[in-house]
Amino acid sequence: MFVLELTYTAPLERVEAALADHVEWLKEQYATGRFIAAGRKVPRDGGVILAVGMDRPEVERLVAEDPFSLAGVCDYRIVEFQATTTAPELERFREQRSS
């Protein structure tokens, strides 16, 4: 599982200009099952996405295709972790500890 943290690197006007394309890209990722949650940070200086079912190189390729990345309005911080405990609703994403 991955936590993808976006930090805006451009004024909000430029972010807003790319927002519709970014939202469409998010919808595509939800449809493939890659994303399970996303939203704006508070205060609004970026966002957070929870991603599953990929390895790190796939995630890196995917975030490079984000319209926000293509527009140069954000930087991504990619954090990989093992979701060894979850809420019951997220049990299908639970992972075994690696040694």
Coordinates of N, CA and C in Angstrom, one line a residue:
M1 N 0.9 -1.2 0.0 CA 0.0 0.0 0.0 C 0.9 1.2 0.0
F2 N 0.4 2.3 -0.6 CA 1.2 3.5 -0.7 C 0.3 4.7 -0.2
V3 N 1.0 5.6 0.5 CA 0.4 6.9 0.7 C 1.2 7.9 -0.2
L4 N 0.4 8.5 -1.1 CA 0.9 9.5 -2.0 C 0.6 10.9 -1.5
E5 N 1.6 11.6 -1.1 CA 1.3 13.0 -0.6 C 1.7 14.0 -1.7
L6 N 0.8 14.8 -2.1 CA 1.0 15.8 -3.1 C 1.2 17.1 -2.4
T7 N 2.2 17.9 -2.8 CA 2.4 19.2 -2.2 C 2.4 20.2 -3.4
Y8 N 1.6 21.2 -3.4 CA 1.5 22.1 -4.5 C 2.8 23.0 -4.6
T9 N 3.2 23.1 -5.8 CA 4.5 23.9 -6.0 C 4.2 25.2 -6.9
A10 N 2.9 25.4 -7.1 CA 2.5 26.5 -8.0 C 1.3 27.2 -7.3
P11 N 1.0 28.4 -7.7 CA -0.2 29.1 -7.1 C -1.5 28.3 -7.4
L12 N -2.5 28.5 -6.5 CA -3.7 27.8 -6.6 C -4.4 28.0 -7.9
E13 N -4.2 29.2 -8.6 CA -4.8 29.4 -9.9 C -4.3 28.4 -10.9
R14 N -3.1 28.0 -10.9 CA -2.5 27.0 -11.8 C -3.0 25.6 -11.4
V15 N -3.1 25.4 -10.1 CA -3.7 24.1 -9.7 C -5.1 23.9 -10.2
E16 N -5.9 25.0 -10.0 CA -7.3 24.9 -10.4 C -7.4 24.7 -11.9
A17 N -6.5 25.3 -12.7 CA -6.5 25.1 -14.1 C -6.3 23.6 -14.5
A18 N -5.6 22.9 -13.7 CA -5.4 21.4 -14.0 C -6.3 20.5 -13.3
L19 N -7.2 21.1 -12.4 CA -8.0 20.2 -11.5 C -9.0 19.3 -12.2
A20 N -9.7 19.8 -13.3 CA -10.7 18.9 -13.9 C -10.0 17.7 -14.5
D21 N -8.8 17.9 -15.1 CA -8.1 16.7 -15.7 C -7.6 15.8 -14.6
H22 N -7.1 16.4 -13.5 CA -6.7 15.6 -12.3 C -7.8 14.7 -11.8
V23 N -9.0 15.3 -11.7 CA -10.1 14.6 -11.1 C -10.5 13.4 -12.1
E24 N -10.4 13.6 -13.4 CA -10.7 12.5 -14.3 C -9.7 11.4 -14.2
W25 N -8.4 11.8 -14.0 CA -7.4 10.8 -13.8 C -7.6 10.0 -12.5
L26 N -8.1 10.7 -11.4 CA -8.4 10.0 -10.2 C -9.5 9.0 -10.4
K27 N -10.5 9.4 -11.2 CA -11.7 8.5 -11.4 C -11.2 7.3 -12.2
E28 N -10.3 7.4 -13.1 CA -9.7 6.3 -13.9 C -9.0 5.3 -12.9
Q29 N -8.3 5.9 -12.0 CA -7.5 5.0 -11.0 C -8.5 4.3 -10.1
Y30 N -9.6 5.0 -9.6 CA -10.6 4.3 -8.8 C -11.2 3.2 -9.6
A31 N -11.5 3.4 -10.9 CA -12.1 2.3 -11.7 C -11.2 1.1 -11.9
T32 N -9.9 1.3 -11.9 CA -9.0 0.2 -12.0 C -8.7 -0.5 -10.6
G33 N -9.2 0.1 -9.5 CA -9.0 -0.4 -8.2 C -7.6 0.0 -7.6
R34 N -6.9 0.9 -8.3 CA -5.6 1.3 -7.8 C -5.7 2.2 -6.6
F35 N -6.7 3.1 -6.6 CA -6.9 4.1 -5.5 C -8.1 3.7 -4.7
I36 N -7.9 3.9 -3.3 CA -9.0 3.6 -2.4 C -9.5 4.8 -1.7
A37 N -8.7 5.9 -1.7 CA -9.2 7.1 -1.0 C -8.3 8.2 -1.5
A38 N -8.8 9.5 -1.5 CA -8.1 10.6 -1.9 C -8.8 11.9 -1.4
G39 N -8.0 12.9 -1.2 CA -8.6 14.2 -0.8 C -7.6 15.3 -0.6
R40 N -8.1 16.5 -0.4 CA -7.2 17.7 -0.2 C -6.7 17.6 1.3
K41 N -5.5 18.2 1.4 CA -4.9 18.4 2.7 C -5.6 19.7 3.3
V42 N -5.5 19.7 4.6 CA -6.0 20.9 5.3 C -4.9 21.4 6.2
P43 N -4.4 22.7 5.9 CA -4.8 23.6 4.9 C -4.6 23.1 3.5
R44 N -5.2 23.7 2.5 CA -5.1 23.3 1.1 C -3.8 23.6 0.5
D45 N -2.8 22.8 0.7 CA -1.5 23.0 0.1 C -1.1 21.7 -0.7
G46 N -2.1 20.8 -0.9 CA -1.8 19.6 -1.6 C -2.9 18.6 -1.4
G47 N -2.5 17.3 -1.5 CA -3.5 16.3 -1.3 C -2.9 15.0 -0.8
V48 N -3.7 14.0 -0.6 CA -3.2 12.7 -0.2 C -4.1 11.6 -0.9
I49 N -3.4 10.6 -1.4 CA -4.0 9.5 -2.1 C -3.6 8.2 -1.4
L50 N -4.5 7.2 -1.2 CA -4.1 5.9 -0.7 C -4.2 5.0 -2.0
A51 N -3.1 4.3 -2.3 CA -3.0 3.5 -3.5 C -2.7 2.0 -3.1
V52 N -3.2 1.1 -3.9 CA -2.9 -0.3 -3.6 C -2.7 -1.1 -4.9
G53 N -2.2 -2.3 -4.8 CA -2.1 -3.2 -5.9 C -1.1 -3.0 -6.9
M54 N 0.0 -2.2 -6.5 CA 1.0 -1.9 -7.5 C 2.4 -2.0 -6.7
D55 N 3.4 -2.1 -7.5 CA 4.8 -2.0 -6.9 C 5.3 -0.6 -7.1
R56 N 6.4 -0.3 -6.5 CA 6.8 1.1 -6.5 C 7.1 1.7 -7.9
P57 N 7.8 0.9 -8.8 CA 8.0 1.4 -10.1 C 6.6 1.8 -10.8
E58 N 5.6 1.0 -10.6 CA 4.3 1.3 -11.2 C 3.7 2.6 -10.6
V59 N 3.9 2.7 -9.3 CA 3.4 3.9 -8.7 C 4.1 5.1 -9.2
E60 N 5.4 5.0 -9.4 CA 6.2 6.2 -9.9 C 5.8 6.5 -11.3
R61 N 5.5 5.5 -12.1 CA 5.0 5.8 -13.5 C 3.7 6.5 -13.5
L62 N 2.8 6.0 -12.6 CA 1.4 6.5 -12.5 C 1.4 7.9 -12.1
V63 N 2.2 8.3 -11.0 CA 2.1 9.7 -10.6 C 2.8 10.6 -11.6
A64 N 3.7 10.1 -12.4 CA 4.3 10.9 -13.5 C 3.2 11.3 -14.5
E65 N 2.2 10.4 -14.6 CA 1.1 10.7 -15.6 C 0.0 11.5 -15.1
D66 N 0.0 11.9 -13.8 CA -1.0 12.7 -13.2 C -1.0 14.1 -13.9
P67 N -2.1 14.6 -14.3 CA -2.2 15.9 -14.9 C -1.5 17.0 -14.1
F68 N -1.6 16.9 -12.8 CA -0.9 17.8 -11.9 C 0.6 17.7 -12.1
S69 N 1.1 16.5 -12.2 CA 2.6 16.4 -12.5 C 2.9 16.9 -13.8
L70 N 2.1 16.6 -14.8 CA 2.4 17.1 -16.2 C 2.3 18.6 -16.3
A71 N 1.4 19.2 -15.5 CA 1.3 20.7 -15.5 C 2.4 21.3 -14.6
G72 N 3.1 20.5 -13.9 CA 4.2 21.1 -13.0 C 3.7 21.8 -11.8
V73 N 2.5 21.4 -11.3 CA 2.0 22.2 -10.1 C 2.1 21.5 -8.8
C74 N 2.7 20.3 -8.8 CA 2.9 19.6 -7.5 C 4.1 18.7 -7.5
D75 N 4.6 18.3 -6.3 CA 5.6 17.3 -6.1 C 4.9 16.2 -5.4
Y76 N 5.3 15.0 -5.6 CA 4.8 13.8 -4.9 C 5.8 13.3 -4.0
R77 N 5.3 12.9 -2.8 CA 6.1 12.1 -1.9 C 5.4 10.7 -1.8
I78 N 6.2 9.7 -2.1 CA 5.6 8.3 -2.1 C 6.1 7.6 -0.9
V79 N 5.1 7.1 -0.1 CA 5.5 6.3 1.1 C 4.8 5.0 1.0
E80 N 5.7 3.9 1.0 CA 5.2 2.6 0.9 C 5.1 2.0 2.3
F81 N 4.0 1.3 2.6 CA 3.9 0.6 3.9 C 3.1 -0.6 3.8
Q82 N 3.3 -1.5 4.8 CA 2.5 -2.7 4.8 C 1.3 -2.5 5.7
A83 N 0.2 -2.7 5.2 CA -1.1 -2.5 6.0 C -1.4 -3.8 6.7
T84 N -0.7 -4.1 7.8 CA -0.8 -5.3 8.5 C -2.1 -5.4 9.4
T85 N -2.6 -4.2 9.7 CA -3.9 -4.1 10.4 C -4.8 -3.1 9.7
T86 N -6.1 -3.4 9.6 CA -7.0 -2.5 8.9 C -8.4 -2.6 9.7
A87 N -9.2 -1.6 9.3 CA -10.6 -1.7 9.7 C -11.2 -2.9 9.0
P88 N -12.3 -3.4 9.5 CA -12.9 -4.6 8.8 C -13.3 -4.3 7.4
E89 N -13.7 -3.1 7.1 CA -14.1 -2.8 5.7 C -12.9 -2.8 4.7
L90 N -11.7 -2.7 5.2 CA -10.5 -2.7 4.4 C -9.7 -4.0 4.5
E91 N -10.3 -5.0 5.1 CA -9.6 -6.3 5.3 C -9.0 -6.9 4.0
R92 N -9.6 -6.7 2.9 CA -9.1 -7.3 1.7 C -7.7 -6.6 1.3
F93 N -7.4 -5.5 1.9 CA -6.1 -4.9 1.6 C -5.0 -5.2 2.6
R94 N -5.4 -6.0 3.6 CA -4.4 -6.4 4.7 C -3.3 -7.2 4.1
E95 N -2.1 -6.9 4.6 CA -0.9 -7.6 4.1 C -0.2 -8.4 5.2
Q96 N 0.6 -9.3 4.8 CA 1.4 -10.1 5.8 C 2.7 -9.4 6.0
R97 N 3.1 -9.5 7.3 CA 4.5 -8.9 7.6 C 5.5 -9.6 6.8
S98 N 6.4 -8.8 6.2 CA 7.6 -9.5 5.6 C 8.7 -9.5 6.6
S99 N 9.6 -10.5 6.5 CA 10.7 -10.7 7.5 C 11.8 -9.7 7.2

